[in-house]
Coordinates of N, CA and C in Angstrom, one line a residue:
Chain K
X1 N 32.4 -24.2 72.7 CA 31.6 -23.1 72.5 C 32.1 -22.3 71.2
X2 N 31.2 -22.2 70.2 CA 31.6 -21.6 68.9 C 31.7 -20.1 69.0
X3 N 31.1 -19.5 70.0 CA 31.1 -18.0 70.1 C 29.9 -17.4 69.4
X4 N 29.1 -18.2 68.7 CA 27.8 -17.7 68.1 C 26.7 -18.0 69.1
X5 N 25.9 -17.0 69.4 CA 24.8 -17.1 70.3 C 23.5 -17.0 69.6
X6 N 22.6 -18.0 69.9 CA 21.3 -17.9 69.3 C 20.2 -17.9 70.5
X7 N 19.2 -17.1 70.3 CA 18.1 -17.1 71.3 C 16.8 -17.0 70.5
X8 N 15.7 -17.6 71.1 CA 15.7 -18.5 72.2 C 16.2 -19.9 71.7
X9 N 16.4 -20.8 72.7 CA 16.8 -22.2 72.3 C 15.6 -23.0 71.8
X10 N 14.5 -22.7 72.4 CA 13.2 -23.4 72.1 C 12.1 -22.4 71.9
X11 N 11.2 -22.7 71.0 CA 10.1 -21.8 70.7 C 8.9 -22.6 70.3
X12 N 7.8 -22.5 71.0 CA 6.6 -23.2 70.7 C 5.5 -22.2 70.4
X13 N 4.9 -22.3 69.3 CA 3.9 -21.4 68.9 C 2.8 -22.0 68.1
X14 N 1.9 -21.3 67.7 CA 0.7 -21.8 66.9 C 0.8 -21.4 65.5
X15 N 0.1 -22.1 64.7 CA 0.0 -21.8 63.2 C -0.6 -20.3 63.1
X16 N 0.0 -19.7 62.1 CA -0.5 -18.3 61.8 C 0.3 -17.2 62.6
X17 N 1.1 -17.6 63.6 CA 1.8 -16.7 64.4 C 3.1 -16.2 63.7
X18 N 3.7 -15.2 64.3 CA 5.0 -14.7 63.9 C 6.0 -14.8 65.0
X19 N 7.2 -15.2 64.6 CA 8.3 -15.3 65.7 C 9.6 -14.6 65.1
X20 N 10.4 -14.3 66.0 CA 11.7 -13.7 65.7 C 12.8 -14.5 66.4
X21 N 13.8 -14.9 65.6 CA 14.9 -15.6 66.1 C 16.1 -14.7 66.0
X22 N 16.9 -14.7 67.0 CA 18.1 -13.8 67.1 C 19.4 -14.5 67.1
X23 N 20.4 -13.9 66.5 CA 21.7 -14.4 66.4 C 22.8 -13.4 66.7
X24 N 23.7 -13.7 67.5 CA 24.9 -12.8 67.7 C 26.1 -13.5 67.2
X25 N 26.8 -13.0 66.2 CA 27.9 -13.7 65.6 C 29.1 -13.6 66.5
X26 N 30.2 -14.4 66.2 CA 31.4 -14.3 66.9 C 32.0 -12.9 66.8
X27 N 32.7 -12.5 67.8 CA 33.3 -11.2 67.8 C 34.2 -11.1 66.6
X28 N 34.0 -10.0 65.8 CA 34.9 -9.8 64.6 C 34.3 -10.4 63.3
X29 N 33.3 -11.3 63.4 CA 32.8 -11.9 62.2 C 31.8 -10.9 61.5
X30 N 31.9 -10.7 60.3 CA 31.1 -9.7 59.6 C 29.9 -10.4 58.8
X31 N 30.0 -11.7 58.6 CA 29.0 -12.4 57.8 C 28.2 -13.3 58.7
X32 N 26.9 -13.3 58.5 CA 25.9 -14.2 59.2 C 25.1 -15.0 58.2
X33 N 24.9 -16.2 58.5 CA 24.2 -17.1 57.6 C 23.0 -17.8 58.4
X34 N 21.9 -18.0 57.8 CA 20.8 -18.7 58.4 C 20.6 -20.0 57.6
X35 N 20.4 -21.1 58.4 CA 20.1 -22.4 57.8 C 18.9 -23.0 58.5
X36 N 18.2 -23.8 57.8 CA 17.0 -24.6 58.4 C 17.3 -26.1 58.3
X37 N 17.1 -26.8 59.4 CA 17.3 -28.2 59.4 C 16.0 -28.9 59.7
X38 N 15.5 -29.7 58.8 CA 14.3 -30.5 59.1 C 14.6 -31.9 58.6
X39 N 13.7 -32.8 59.1 CA 13.9 -34.3 58.8 C 13.8 -34.5 57.3
X40 N 12.8 -33.9 56.7 CA 12.6 -34.2 55.3 C 13.5 -33.4 54.3
X41 N 13.9 -32.2 54.7 CA 14.7 -31.4 53.7 C 16.2 -31.3 54.1
X42 N 16.5 -31.8 55.3 CA 17.9 -31.8 55.7 C 18.3 -30.4 56.0
X43 N 19.6 -30.1 55.8 CA 20.1 -28.7 56.1 C 20.0 -27.9 54.9
X44 N 19.3 -26.8 55.0 CA 19.1 -25.9 53.8 C 19.5 -24.5 54.1
X45 N 20.3 -23.9 53.2 CA 20.7 -22.5 53.3 C 19.5 -21.6 53.1
X46 N 19.4 -20.6 54.0 CA 18.3 -19.7 53.8 C 18.7 -18.3 53.2
X47 N 19.7 -17.7 54.0 CA 20.1 -16.4 53.6 C 21.4 -16.0 54.2
X48 N 22.2 -15.1 53.6 CA 23.4 -14.6 54.1 C 23.5 -13.1 54.1
X49 N 24.0 -12.5 55.2 CA 24.2 -11.1 55.3 C 25.7 -10.9 55.5
X50 N 26.2 -9.8 54.9 CA 27.6 -9.4 55.2 C 27.6 -7.9 55.5
X51 N 28.1 -7.7 56.7 CA 28.2 -6.3 57.1 C 26.9 -5.4 56.9
X52 N 25.8 -6.0 57.2 CA 24.6 -5.3 57.1 C 23.8 -5.5 55.8
X53 N 24.4 -6.0 54.8 CA 23.8 -6.1 53.5 C 23.5 -7.6 53.1
X54 N 22.4 -7.8 52.5 CA 22.1 -9.2 52.0 C 23.1 -9.6 50.9
X55 N 23.7 -10.8 51.1 CA 24.7 -11.2 50.2 C 24.3 -12.3 49.3
X56 N 23.5 -13.3 49.8 CA 23.1 -14.4 49.0 C 21.7 -14.9 49.6
X57 N 20.9 -15.4 48.7 CA 19.6 -15.9 49.1 C 19.5 -17.4 48.7
X58 N 18.9 -18.2 49.5 CA 18.7 -19.6 49.2 C 17.2 -19.9 49.1
X59 N 16.8 -21.0 49.7 CA 15.4 -21.4 49.6 C 14.6 -20.8 50.8
X60 N 14.6 -19.5 50.8 CA 13.9 -18.8 51.9 C 12.5 -18.4 51.4
X61 N 11.5 -18.8 52.2 CA 10.1 -18.5 51.8 C 9.8 -17.0 51.9
X62 N 8.8 -16.6 51.2 CA 8.5 -15.1 51.2 C 8.0 -14.7 52.6
X63 N 7.4 -15.7 53.3 CA 6.9 -15.4 54.7 C 8.1 -15.2 55.7
X64 N 9.3 -15.5 55.2 CA 10.5 -15.4 56.1 C 11.3 -14.1 55.6
X65 N 11.8 -13.4 56.6 CA 12.7 -12.3 56.3 C 13.8 -12.2 57.3
X66 N 14.9 -11.6 57.0 CA 16.0 -11.4 57.9 C 16.6 -10.1 57.7
X67 N 17.4 -9.7 58.7 CA 18.2 -8.5 58.6 C 19.4 -8.6 59.5
X68 N 20.4 -7.8 59.2 CA 21.6 -7.7 60.1 C 21.7 -6.2 60.5
X69 N 21.9 -6.0 61.7 CA 21.9 -4.7 62.3 C 23.3 -4.1 62.4
X70 N 23.5 -2.8 62.6 CA 24.8 -2.2 62.7 C 25.7 -2.9 63.6
X71 N 25.2 -3.4 64.7 CA 26.1 -4.1 65.7 C 26.4 -5.6 65.2
X72 N 25.9 -5.9 64.1 CA 26.2 -7.2 63.3 C 25.3 -8.3 63.8
X73 N 24.5 -8.1 64.8 CA 23.6 -9.2 65.2 C 22.5 -9.3 64.1
X74 N 21.9 -10.5 64.0 CA 20.9 -10.7 63.0 C 19.7 -11.3 63.5
X75 N 18.6 -11.0 62.9 CA 17.3 -11.6 63.3 C 16.6 -12.2 62.0
X76 N 16.0 -13.4 62.3 CA 15.2 -14.1 61.3 C 13.8 -14.0 61.7
X77 N 13.0 -13.4 60.9 CA 11.5 -13.3 61.2 C 10.7 -14.3 60.4
X78 N 9.9 -15.1 61.1 CA 9.1 -16.1 60.4 C 7.6 -15.7 60.7
X79 N 6.8 -15.5 59.6 CA 5.5 -15.1 59.8 C 4.5 -16.1 59.2
X80 N 3.2 -16.0 59.6 CA 2.2 -16.9 59.1 C 2.6 -18.3 59.1
X81 N 3.1 -18.7 60.3 CA 3.7 -20.0 60.5 C 2.8 -21.1 60.2
X82 N 3.4 -22.1 59.6 CA 2.7 -23.4 59.2 C 3.3 -24.5 60.0
X83 N 2.6 -25.6 60.0 CA 3.1 -26.8 60.7 C 4.5 -27.2 60.1
X84 N 4.6 -27.1 58.8 CA 5.8 -27.5 58.1 C 7.0 -26.6 58.4
X85 N 6.8 -25.5 59.1 CA 8.0 -24.6 59.5 C 8.7 -25.1 60.7
X86 N 8.1 -26.1 61.4 CA 8.8 -26.7 62.5 C 10.1 -27.3 62.1
X87 N 11.2 -26.8 62.8 CA 12.5 -27.2 62.4 C 13.5 -26.6 63.3
X88 N 14.8 -27.0 63.1 CA 15.9 -26.4 63.8 C 16.4 -25.3 62.9
X89 N 16.6 -24.1 63.5 CA 17.1 -23.0 62.7 C 18.5 -22.6 63.3
X90 N 19.5 -22.7 62.4 CA 20.8 -22.4 62.8 C 21.3 -21.1 62.2
X91 N 22.1 -20.4 63.0 CA 22.8 -19.2 62.5 C 24.3 -19.6 62.5
X92 N 25.0 -19.1 61.6 CA 26.4 -19.3 61.5 C 27.1 -18.0 61.2
X93 N 28.4 -17.9 61.6 CA 29.1 -16.6 61.2 C 30.5 -17.0 60.7
X94 N 31.0 -16.1 59.9 CA 32.4 -16.2 59.4 C 33.0 -14.8 59.3
X95 N 34.3 -14.9 59.2 CA 35.0 -13.6 59.3 C 34.6 -12.7 58.1
X96 N 34.6 -13.3 56.9 CA 34.3 -12.6 55.7 C 33.1 -13.2 55.0
X97 N 32.7 -12.7 53.9 CA 31.6 -13.3 53.2 C 32.0 -14.3 52.2
X98 N 33.3 -14.7 52.3 CA 33.8 -15.6 51.3 C 33.6 -17.0 51.6
X99 N 34.4 -17.9 51.0 CA 34.2 -19.3 51.1 C 35.1 -19.9 52.1
X100 N 34.7 -19.7 53.4 CA 35.6 -20.2 54.4 C 34.8 -20.8 55.5
X101 N 35.4 -21.1 56.6 CA 34.8 -21.9 57.7 C 33.7 -21.0 58.3
X102 N 32.6 -21.7 58.6 CA 31.5 -21.1 59.3 C 31.4 -21.7 60.7
X103 N 31.1 -20.9 61.7 CA 30.9 -21.3 63.0 C 29.4 -21.2 63.4
X104 N 28.9 -22.3 63.8 CA 27.5 -22.4 64.1 C 27.1 -22.2 65.5
X105 N 25.9 -21.6 65.7 CA 25.3 -21.5 67.0 C 24.6 -22.8 67.3
X106 N 24.1 -22.9 68.5 CA 23.4 -24.1 69.0 C 22.0 -24.3 68.4
X107 N 21.5 -23.3 67.8 CA 20.2 -23.5 67.1 C 19.0 -23.1 67.9
X108 N 17.9 -22.8 67.2 CA 16.6 -22.5 67.8 C 15.7 -23.6 67.3
X109 N 15.1 -24.4 68.2 CA 14.2 -25.4 67.8 C 12.8 -24.8 67.8
X110 N 12.2 -24.7 66.7 CA 10.8 -24.1 66.5 C 9.8 -25.2 66.4
X111 N 8.8 -25.2 67.2 CA 7.7 -26.1 67.1 C 6.4 -25.4 66.8
X112 N 5.8 -25.6 65.7 CA 4.5 -25.0 65.4 C 3.4 -26.0 65.6
X113 N 2.5 -25.6 66.5 CA 1.4 -26.6 66.8 C 0.1 -26.2 66.2
Chain D
X1 N 17.9 -27.3 47.8 CA 18.0 -28.8 47.6 C 19.4 -29.2 48.0
X2 N 19.5 -30.5 48.3 CA 20.8 -31.0 48.8 C 21.8 -31.1 47.6
X3 N 23.0 -30.8 47.9 CA 24.0 -30.9 46.9 C 24.4 -32.3 46.6
X4 N 24.6 -33.0 47.6 CA 25.2 -34.4 47.4 C 24.6 -35.5 48.2
X5 N 25.1 -36.6 48.0 CA 24.7 -37.8 48.7 C 25.9 -38.2 49.6
X6 N 25.5 -38.7 50.8 CA 26.5 -39.3 51.6 C 26.2 -40.8 51.9
X7 N 27.2 -41.6 51.9 CA 27.0 -43.0 52.3 C 28.1 -43.5 53.2
X8 N 27.8 -44.4 54.1 CA 26.5 -44.9 54.3 C 25.6 -43.9 55.0
X9 N 24.3 -44.1 55.1 CA 23.4 -43.2 55.9 C 23.7 -43.4 57.3
X10 N 24.0 -44.7 57.7 CA 24.3 -45.0 59.1 C 25.4 -46.0 59.2
X11 N 26.3 -45.8 60.2 CA 27.5 -46.7 60.4 C 27.6 -47.0 61.8
X12 N 27.7 -48.3 62.1 CA 27.9 -48.7 63.5 C 29.1 -49.5 63.7
X13 N 30.0 -49.0 64.5 CA 31.3 -49.7 64.7 C 31.7 -49.8 66.2
X14 N 32.8 -50.6 66.5 CA 33.3 -50.7 67.8 C 34.4 -49.7 68.0
X15 N 34.6 -49.3 69.3 CA 35.7 -48.4 69.6 C 37.0 -49.0 69.1
X16 N 37.8 -48.1 68.6 CA 39.1 -48.6 68.1 C 39.1 -48.8 66.7
X17 N 38.0 -49.1 66.1 CA 37.9 -49.3 64.6 C 37.9 -48.0 63.9
X18 N 38.2 -48.1 62.6 CA 38.2 -46.9 61.7 C 36.8 -46.7 61.1
X19 N 36.4 -45.5 60.9 CA 35.1 -45.2 60.3 C 35.4 -44.4 59.0
X20 N 34.8 -44.8 57.9 CA 34.9 -44.1 56.6 C 33.5 -43.7 56.1
X21 N 33.4 -42.4 55.8 CA 32.2 -41.9 55.3 C 32.5 -41.3 53.9
X22 N 31.6 -41.4 53.0 CA 31.7 -40.9 51.7 C 30.7 -39.8 51.3
X23 N 31.1 -38.9 50.5 CA 30.2 -37.8 50.1 C 30.4 -37.6 48.6
X24 N 29.3 -37.4 47.9 CA 29.4 -37.0 46.5 C 28.6 -35.7 46.3
X25 N 29.1 -34.9 45.3 CA 28.5 -33.6 45.1 C 28.3 -33.5 43.6
X26 N 27.6 -32.4 43.2 CA 27.2 -32.3 41.8 C 27.8 -31.2 41.0
X27 N 28.2 -30.1 41.6 CA 28.7 -29.0 40.8 C 30.2 -28.8 41.1
X28 N 30.8 -27.9 40.4 CA 32.2 -27.5 40.6 C 32.3 -26.8 41.9
X29 N 33.3 -27.1 42.7 CA 33.4 -26.5 44.1 C 34.6 -25.7 44.3
X30 N 34.5 -24.8 45.2 CA 35.7 -24.1 45.7 C 36.4 -24.8 46.8
X31 N 35.6 -25.3 47.8 CA 36.1 -26.2 48.8 C 35.1 -27.1 49.3
X32 N 35.5 -28.1 50.1 CA 34.6 -29.0 50.7 C 34.9 -29.1 52.2
X33 N 33.9 -29.1 53.0 CA 34.2 -29.1 54.5 C 33.4 -30.2 55.1
X34 N 33.9 -30.7 56.2 CA 33.2 -31.7 57.0 C 32.8 -31.1 58.3
X35 N 31.6 -31.4 58.7 CA 31.0 -30.9 60.0 C 30.5 -32.1 60.8
X36 N 30.5 -31.9 62.1 CA 30.0 -32.9 63.0 C 28.8 -32.3 63.8
X37 N 27.8 -33.1 64.0 CA 26.6 -32.6 64.8 C 26.3 -33.7 65.8
X38 N 26.4 -33.3 67.0 CA 25.9 -34.2 68.1 C 24.4 -33.9 68.2
X39 N 23.7 -35.0 68.6 CA 22.2 -35.0 68.5 C 21.5 -33.7 68.8
X40 N 20.9 -33.1 67.7 CA 20.1 -31.9 67.9 C 20.9 -30.7 68.3
X41 N 22.2 -30.7 68.2 CA 22.9 -29.6 68.6 C 23.6 -28.9 67.4
X42 N 24.4 -27.9 67.6 CA 25.0 -27.1 66.5 C 26.1 -27.9 65.8
X43 N 26.4 -27.4 64.6 CA 27.4 -28.1 63.8 C 28.8 -27.6 64.2
X44 N 29.8 -28.5 64.3 CA 31.1 -28.2 64.6 C 32.0 -28.5 63.4
X45 N 32.8 -27.5 63.0 CA 33.6 -27.6 61.8 C 34.8 -28.6 62.2
X46 N 35.0 -29.5 61.3 CA 36.1 -30.5 61.5 C 37.3 -30.2 60.6
X47 N 37.1 -30.0 59.3 CA 38.2 -29.9 58.4 C 37.7 -29.3 57.1
X48 N 38.6 -28.6 56.4 CA 38.3 -28.0 55.1 C 39.4 -28.4 54.1
X49 N 38.9 -28.8 52.9 CA 39.9 -29.2 51.9 C 39.5 -28.4 50.6
X50 N 40.5 -27.7 50.0 CA 40.3 -26.9 48.9 C 40.2 -27.8 47.6
X51 N 39.7 -27.2 46.6 CA 39.5 -28.0 45.3 C 40.8 -28.4 44.7
X52 N 41.9 -27.7 45.0 CA 43.2 -28.0 44.4 C 44.0 -29.0 45.3
X53 N 43.4 -29.4 46.4 CA 44.0 -30.4 47.3 C 43.4 -31.7 47.1
X54 N 44.2 -32.8 47.4 CA 43.8 -34.1 47.2 C 43.6 -34.8 48.6
X55 N 44.4 -34.4 49.6 CA 44.3 -35.1 50.9 C 44.7 -34.1 51.9
X56 N 44.0 -34.3 53.1 CA 44.3 -33.5 54.2 C 44.2 -34.2 55.5
X57 N 45.0 -33.9 56.5 CA 45.0 -34.6 57.8 C 44.8 -33.6 58.9
X58 N 44.1 -34.1 59.9 CA 44.0 -33.3 61.1 C 43.7 -34.2 62.3
X59 N 44.7 -34.5 63.1 CA 44.6 -35.4 64.2 C 44.2 -36.8 63.7
X60 N 43.1 -37.3 64.1 CA 42.6 -38.7 63.7 C 41.8 -38.6 62.4
X61 N 41.7 -37.4 61.8 CA 40.9 -37.3 60.6 C 41.7 -37.2 59.4
X62 N 41.2 -37.9 58.4 CA 41.9 -37.9 57.1 C 40.8 -37.6 56.0
X63 N 40.9 -36.6 55.2 CA 40.0 -36.3 54.2 C 40.6 -36.4 52.8
X64 N 39.9 -37.0 51.9 CA 40.4 -37.0 50.5 C 39.4 -36.4 49.6
X65 N 39.8 -35.8 48.5 CA 39.0 -35.2 47.6 C 39.3 -35.6 46.2
X66 N 38.4 -36.1 45.4 CA 38.6 -36.4 44.0 C 37.6 -35.6 43.2
X67 N 38.1 -34.5 42.6 CA 37.2 -33.6 41.9 C 36.8 -34.2 40.6
X68 N 37.5 -35.1 40.0 CA 37.1 -35.7 38.8 C 35.9 -36.6 39.0
X69 N 35.8 -37.2 40.2 CA 34.6 -38.0 40.5 C 33.6 -37.2 41.3
X70 N 33.9 -36.0 41.7 CA 33.1 -35.2 42.5 C 32.7 -36.0 43.8
X71 N 33.8 -36.4 44.5 CA 33.5 -37.2 45.7 C 34.6 -36.9 46.7
X72 N 34.3 -37.1 48.0 CA 35.2 -37.0 49.1 C 34.9 -38.1 50.1
X73 N 36.0 -38.4 50.9 CA 35.8 -39.3 52.0 C 36.4 -38.8 53.2
X74 N 35.8 -39.1 54.3 CA 36.3 -38.8 55.7 C 36.6 -40.1 56.4
X75 N 37.8 -40.2 56.9 CA 38.3 -41.3 57.6 C 38.5 -40.9 59.1
X76 N 37.9 -41.5 60.0 CA 38.2 -41.3 61.4 C 38.9 -42.6 61.9
X77 N 40.2 -42.4 62.3 CA 40.9 -43.6 62.8 C 40.7 -43.7 64.3
X78 N 40.9 -45.0 64.7 CA 40.9 -45.3 66.2 C 39.7 -44.6 66.9
X79 N 38.5 -44.9 66.4 CA 37.3 -44.2 66.8 C 37.0 -44.4 68.3
X80 N 36.3 -43.4 68.9 CA 36.0 -43.4 70.3 C 34.5 -43.3 70.4
X81 N 34.0 -43.7 71.6 CA 32.5 -43.5 71.8 C 32.1 -42.0 71.6
X82 N 33.0 -41.1 72.0 CA 32.7 -39.7 71.9 C 32.6 -39.2 70.4
X83 N 33.0 -40.1 69.5 CA 32.9 -39.7 68.1 C 31.4 -39.9 67.6
X84 N 30.6 -40.6 68.4 CA 29.2 -40.8 68.0 C 28.5 -39.5 67.7
X85 N 28.0 -39.3 66.5 CA 27.5 -38.1 66.0 C 27.0 -38.3 64.6
X86 N 26.4 -37.2 64.0 CA 26.1 -37.2 62.6 C 27.2 -36.3 61.9
X87 N 27.6 -36.8 60.7 CA 28.7 -36.1 60.0 C 28.2 -35.7 58.7
X88 N 28.4 -34.4 58.4 CA 28.0 -33.8 57.1 C 29.1 -33.3 56.3
X89 N 29.0 -33.5 55.0 CA 29.9 -32.8 54.1 C 29.2 -31.5 53.6
X90 N 29.9 -30.5 53.3 CA 29.3 -29.3 52.8 C 30.2 -28.6 51.8
X91 N 29.7 -28.1 50.8 CA 30.5 -27.6 49.7 C 30.2 -26.1 49.5
X92 N 31.2 -25.4 49.1 CA 31.0 -24.0 48.6 C 31.3 -24.1 47.1
X93 N 30.4 -23.5 46.3 CA 30.5 -23.7 44.9 C 31.5 -22.7 44.3
X94 N 32.1 -23.2 43.2 CA 33.0 -22.3 42.4 C 32.1 -21.2 41.8
X95 N 32.8 -20.1 41.5 CA 32.0 -19.0 40.8 C 31.7 -18.0 41.9
X96 N 31.4 -16.8 41.4 CA 31.4 -15.6 42.2 C 30.0 -15.3 42.9
X97 N 29.0 -16.0 42.5 CA 27.7 -15.5 43.0 C 27.2 -16.2 44.2
X98 N 27.8 -17.3 44.6 CA 27.3 -18.1 45.7 C 27.9 -17.7 47.0
X99 N 29.0 -16.9 47.0 CA 29.6 -16.4 48.2 C 29.9 -17.5 49.1
X100 N 29.5 -17.4 50.4 CA 29.9 -18.4 51.3 C 28.8 -19.5 51.6
X101 N 27.8 -19.5 50.8 CA 26.7 -20.4 51.0 C 27.2 -21.9 51.1
X102 N 26.9 -22.6 52.1 CA 27.2 -24.0 52.2 C 26.1 -24.9 51.8
X103 N 26.4 -25.8 50.9 CA 25.4 -26.8 50.5 C 25.7 -28.1 51.1
X104 N 24.8 -28.7 51.9 CA 25.1 -29.8 52.8 C 24.6 -31.1 52.1
X105 N 25.4 -32.2 52.4 CA 24.9 -33.5 52.1 C 23.9 -34.0 53.2
X106 N 23.4 -35.2 53.0 CA 22.3 -35.7 53.9 C 22.9 -36.2 55.2
X107 N 24.1 -36.4 55.3 CA 24.7 -36.8 56.6 C 24.9 -38.3 56.8
X108 N 25.8 -38.7 57.5 CA 26.0 -40.1 58.0 C 25.9 -40.1 59.5
X109 N 25.1 -41.0 60.0 CA 25.0 -41.2 61.5 C 26.0 -42.2 61.9
X110 N 27.0 -41.8 62.7 CA 28.0 -42.7 63.2 C 27.7 -43.1 64.6
X111 N 27.7 -44.4 64.9 CA 27.6 -44.8 66.3 C 28.8 -45.7 66.6
X112 N 29.5 -45.3 67.7 CA 30.7 -46.0 68.1 C 30.4 -46.7 69.4
X113 N 30.4 -48.0 69.5 CA 30.0 -48.7 70.7 C 31.3 -48.9 71.5
X114 N 31.2 -48.7 72.9 CA 32.3 -48.9 73.7 C 32.7 -50.3 73.9

C-alpha cells in the first residue's frame, strides 16, 4: 500500500459528461501529480501541485482542470468527455516538489461510452 | 510525449533466469527511476539513480546509467514468477522548470514462467 488513495476506482460515463477524480496524498506529502495512462499515449504527465499551488503543467487538455485543497487532497476535473479520454488516471505524491520518488495510487479507470 | 524508448517491449523468461531491460532517453536528466506496474494497477517505485551515479544495487535489482549514451539498464537477477509485470523507466529533467515531473518510457512487459 503506497498510502496514496484514489477514488473512485472505476468510473463509467457518457460522452459530454463531467467527472471528478479525487486523490489523497500520503501523510506529510506536499506535492501531488496527475498522470494519464492510455494504450496509445502511454504514461503522460498532466499536472503538478505543491502545497496548494500549481507547480508544473504537462499535456493537460483545456477541458481538464485540477486543484489542491488546504488539506492537500487534490481533484482532477474532466469535462466535455470524449471517447478518447478513456484511460487510467493516476495520482502520485511526494514529500516535496522536487525531483524525488513519487508514490502512486491505484488509479481511477475511466470509461467513456 | 514519451521521453524515451525501452527495449525489449516484451521479455519472456523462466524462473531463476536474469532479466535485462534497457531504457534510452533524450534530454539531460537529474535522475532516472524504475517503476513496476502489475496489470492495470498502480506503479511501485523500485530504484532511483542520480545523474552522477553509474551503478546502483537494491536486493536483486541492479541499475546502470550511462549519461553519455543517454541510456540505462535494469537487471533483475534470479527472477521469480512474482516479478511478472510491466517495468517503466522515468526521468526527471535537469533544469529548474520541470520540477518533479516524471517522463516515462514505453515500458517492458516481463513474463516469468514458473
